[in-house]
Amino acid sequence: EDQVTQSPEALRLQEGESSSLNCSYTVSGLRGLFWYRQDPGKGPEFLFTLYSAGEEKEKERLKATLTKKESFLHITAPKPEDSATYLCAVQAGGGSNYKLTFGKGTLLTVNP
Amino acid sequence: GAGVSQSPSNKVTEKGKDVELRCDPISGHTALYWYRQSLGQGLEFLIYFQGNSAPDKSGLPSDRFSAERTGGSVSTLTIQRTQQEDSAVYLCASSLPANVLTFGAGSRLTVL
C-alpha cells in the first residue's frame, strides 16, 4: 500500500527565516510526486510535479527536490503570504496510475 | 468554466438524511475525481471517472455512498442516511488524462 508521511505537522517561521518541509513516501513504482498548496476554505492548488530522483523544480521562494525515499520543499526567505498547508502526494505506476495518495500536510505559518 | 465548481459550499444536515453534492469540472477534462478531507486527515480517494470507462469506486467507504457522472461532465456524489462520521470536506478534481489535477473549493458537510 502506498504511504506518504509529511513532517513536521506544523511549522512556525519568522519572515525571512528559511526552512524545509519533508515528505517521505513508499510506493510501488513512482510515477510522480506532487506538491500542492492549500489555503483555508479552498481546494489544493498545484505547485510542482517531480518524476525521478535528483530532479529539482523552483517557483519563486519554493524549491522542491526528490530522492528515492523522500522529497523536500525548501522555502527561502518566506513571506507571510506563504502561510498555508502544503500537501505532498504520490502517484504510483501500474493499473491505478491515476490515483494520488496524499499525506496529511504541513501547516506553515510565517509571522511578519 | 474557468475552474472546477462545487455546490453547495456548505451543507448542514441531520443524521439519517440524504445529501447530494455537485461538481462541475473544467470543460474538456475527461477525468473526474472525488476526495474526502476529514479534520486532521489527508485527502482520501473516493471515486474516479474517466470518459466512458467504468468508474473506479474502490475508495467509497460504504454502500451509503454513490456517485454518477452524466454526459461525461457534471458529477453528483450522494450520501444516503448520513452519519456524524461523514462530516468532512468533499473535494472534486478534474484533469486531462495523465495530467495534473485541478481541485474545486470543496463542499463542507456537517452532520448533526
Coordinates of C-alpha atoms in Angstrom, one line a residue:
Chain A
E1 CA 0.0 0.0 0.0
D2 CA 1.3 3.4 -1.0
Q3 CA 2.1 5.7 2.0
V4 CA 3.0 9.3 2.4
T5 CA 4.2 10.9 5.7
Q6 CA 4.8 14.6 6.0
S7 CA 6.8 16.3 8.7
P8 CA 6.6 18.4 10.7
E9 CA 2.8 18.6 11.1
A10 CA 3.1 22.3 11.8
L11 CA 5.9 24.8 11.3
R12 CA 6.0 28.4 12.5
L13 CA 8.7 30.7 10.9
Q14 CA 9.6 34.3 11.1
E15 CA 9.5 36.3 7.9
G16 CA 12.8 35.7 6.1
E17 CA 13.6 32.5 8.1
S18 CA 14.3 29.7 5.6
S19 CA 13.4 26.1 6.3
S20 CA 12.3 22.8 4.7
L21 CA 9.3 20.6 4.7
N22 CA 9.7 16.8 4.4
C23 CA 7.7 14.2 2.5
S24 CA 8.6 10.6 3.0
Y25 CA 7.0 8.0 0.8
T26 CA 6.7 4.3 0.0
V27 CA 5.2 3.5 -3.4
S28 CA 5.4 0.6 -5.9
G29 CA 7.0 2.3 -8.8
L30 CA 6.8 6.1 -8.5
R31 CA 5.2 7.7 -11.5
G32 CA 5.2 11.2 -10.0
L33 CA 5.4 13.1 -6.7
F34 CA 3.2 16.2 -6.4
W35 CA 3.3 19.2 -4.1
Y36 CA 0.1 21.2 -3.6
R37 CA -0.6 24.3 -1.5
Q38 CA -4.0 24.6 0.3
D39 CA -5.3 27.9 1.8
P40 CA -8.1 27.8 4.4
G41 CA -11.5 27.2 2.8
K42 CA -10.0 26.4 -0.6
G43 CA -9.1 23.4 -2.6
P44 CA -5.5 22.3 -3.1
E45 CA -3.5 24.3 -5.7
F46 CA -0.9 22.6 -7.8
L47 CA 2.8 23.7 -7.2
F48 CA 5.1 21.0 -8.7
T49 CA 5.5 17.6 -10.1
L50 CA 8.7 15.6 -9.7
Y51 CA 9.3 12.4 -11.7
S52 CA 12.7 11.0 -10.9
A53 CA 15.4 11.1 -8.1
G54 CA 17.7 14.1 -8.4
E55 CA 15.1 16.3 -10.1
E56 CA 14.5 19.8 -8.7
K57 CA 11.9 22.4 -9.5
E58 CA 11.7 26.0 -8.4
K59 CA 8.9 28.6 -8.2
E60 CA 9.6 32.0 -6.6
R61 CA 10.7 31.2 -3.0
L62 CA 9.9 27.5 -3.3
K63 CA 12.2 24.7 -4.4
A64 CA 11.2 21.0 -4.5
T65 CA 13.7 18.2 -4.6
L66 CA 13.3 14.4 -4.9
T67 CA 15.2 11.3 -3.8
K68 CA 14.2 7.7 -3.9
K69 CA 12.6 7.9 -0.5
E70 CA 11.6 11.4 0.2
S71 CA 11.0 14.9 -1.2
F72 CA 11.8 18.3 0.4
L73 CA 10.1 21.6 -0.2
H74 CA 12.6 24.3 0.6
I75 CA 11.2 27.7 1.4
T76 CA 13.8 30.5 1.1
A77 CA 13.1 33.9 2.9
P78 CA 9.4 33.2 3.3
K79 CA 6.8 35.9 3.5
P80 CA 3.5 35.9 5.4
E81 CA 1.6 35.2 2.2
D82 CA 3.4 31.8 2.0
S83 CA 1.4 30.7 5.1
A84 CA -0.7 27.7 4.0
T85 CA -1.0 23.9 4.3
Y86 CA 1.5 22.2 2.0
L87 CA 0.4 18.8 0.7
C88 CA 2.5 16.1 -0.8
A89 CA 1.1 13.3 -2.9
V90 CA 2.4 10.3 -4.9
Q91 CA 1.2 8.6 -8.0
A92 CA 2.2 5.0 -8.5
G93 CA 2.7 3.2 -11.7
G94 CA 0.5 0.3 -12.7
G95 CA -3.2 -0.2 -13.2
S96 CA -4.3 2.6 -10.8
N97 CA -1.8 5.1 -12.0
Y98 CA -4.4 7.9 -12.0
K99 CA -4.8 7.9 -8.2
L100 CA -2.9 10.3 -5.9
T101 CA -2.1 9.2 -2.4
F102 CA -1.8 12.3 -0.1
G103 CA 0.0 13.0 3.1
K104 CA -1.7 14.8 6.0
G105 CA 0.1 18.0 5.2
T106 CA 2.3 20.6 6.9
L107 CA 0.7 23.7 8.2
L108 CA 3.1 26.6 7.7
T109 CA 2.7 29.9 9.4
V110 CA 5.0 32.8 8.6
N111 CA 4.9 35.6 11.0
P112 CA 5.8 39.2 9.9
Chain B
G1 CA -15.9 27.2 -16.9
A2 CA -12.5 28.6 -15.8
G3 CA -12.2 26.2 -12.8
V4 CA -13.9 23.3 -11.0
S5 CA -17.1 24.4 -9.4
Q6 CA -18.7 22.6 -6.5
S7 CA -22.0 23.2 -4.8
P8 CA -23.2 23.6 -2.1
S9 CA -20.1 25.1 -0.5
N10 CA -21.6 24.3 2.9
K11 CA -24.2 21.8 3.9
V12 CA -25.6 21.1 7.4
T13 CA -27.9 18.1 7.7
E14 CA -29.4 15.9 10.3
K15 CA -28.2 12.4 10.9
G16 CA -30.1 10.0 8.7
K17 CA -30.9 12.4 5.9
D18 CA -29.6 12.0 2.3
V19 CA -27.4 14.7 0.7
E20 CA -26.2 15.4 -2.8
L21 CA -23.0 17.2 -3.7
R22 CA -22.4 18.5 -7.2
C23 CA -19.3 19.0 -9.2
D24 CA -18.9 20.9 -12.5
P25 CA -15.4 20.0 -13.9
I26 CA -13.3 22.1 -16.2
S27 CA -14.7 21.9 -19.7
G28 CA -12.9 19.3 -21.8
H29 CA -11.4 17.5 -18.8
T30 CA -12.3 13.8 -19.2
A31 CA -11.1 12.6 -15.8
L32 CA -13.0 13.5 -12.6
Y33 CA -12.1 12.6 -9.0
W34 CA -13.9 12.8 -5.6
Y35 CA -11.7 13.0 -2.5
R36 CA -12.7 13.4 1.2
Q37 CA -10.8 15.6 3.6
S38 CA -11.5 14.9 7.3
L39 CA -10.1 17.0 10.1
G40 CA -6.5 16.0 10.8
Q41 CA -6.5 13.5 7.9
G42 CA -5.0 13.5 4.5
L43 CA -7.2 13.6 1.4
E44 CA -8.9 10.2 1.0
F45 CA -9.6 8.9 -2.5
L46 CA -13.3 8.1 -3.1
I47 CA -14.0 7.6 -6.8
Y48 CA -12.6 8.2 -10.3
F49 CA -14.4 8.7 -13.6
Q50 CA -12.6 8.6 -17.0
G51 CA -14.5 9.2 -20.1
N52 CA -16.9 6.3 -20.8
S53 CA -14.9 3.8 -18.8
A54 CA -16.4 2.1 -15.8
P55 CA -15.6 4.2 -12.7
D56 CA -13.1 3.1 -10.0
K57 CA -15.3 3.1 -6.9
S58 CA -12.8 1.3 -4.7
G59 CA -12.5 4.3 -2.3
L60 CA -16.1 4.6 -1.4
P61 CA -16.3 3.9 2.4
S62 CA -19.7 2.2 2.4
D63 CA -22.7 1.4 0.2
R64 CA -24.3 4.6 1.5
F65 CA -22.0 6.4 -0.8
S66 CA -22.6 6.6 -4.6
A67 CA -21.6 8.8 -7.4
E68 CA -22.6 9.3 -11.0
R69 CA -21.3 11.4 -13.9
T70 CA -23.8 12.4 -16.5
G71 CA -22.8 13.1 -20.1
G72 CA -19.1 12.9 -19.2
S73 CA -19.4 16.3 -17.4
V74 CA -21.3 17.1 -14.2
S75 CA -20.9 14.6 -11.3
T76 CA -23.1 14.1 -8.2
L77 CA -21.9 12.4 -5.0
T78 CA -24.8 11.1 -3.0
I79 CA -24.6 10.1 0.7
Q80 CA -27.6 8.2 2.0
R81 CA -28.6 8.0 5.7
T82 CA -25.8 10.3 6.7
Q83 CA -23.8 9.6 9.9
Q84 CA -21.8 12.0 12.0
E85 CA -18.6 10.4 10.8
D86 CA -19.5 11.6 7.3
S87 CA -18.8 15.1 8.3
A88 CA -15.9 16.3 6.2
V89 CA -14.9 18.5 3.2
Y90 CA -15.7 16.7 -0.1
L91 CA -13.3 17.8 -2.8
C92 CA -13.8 17.3 -6.6
A93 CA -11.0 17.5 -9.1
S94 CA -10.7 17.2 -12.8
S95 CA -7.9 16.7 -15.3
L96 CA -6.9 15.7 -18.8
P97 CA -5.7 12.1 -18.9
A98 CA -2.4 11.6 -17.1
N99 CA -2.3 15.3 -16.2
V100 CA -2.3 17.5 -13.1
L101 CA -5.5 17.5 -11.0
T102 CA -7.3 20.8 -10.6
F103 CA -9.4 20.9 -7.5
G104 CA -12.6 22.8 -6.6
A105 CA -13.0 24.6 -3.4
G106 CA -14.9 21.7 -1.8
S107 CA -18.3 21.1 -0.2
R108 CA -18.2 21.2 3.6
L109 CA -20.6 18.7 5.1
T110 CA -21.7 18.8 8.7
V111 CA -23.9 16.1 10.0
L112 CA -25.6 16.9 13.3

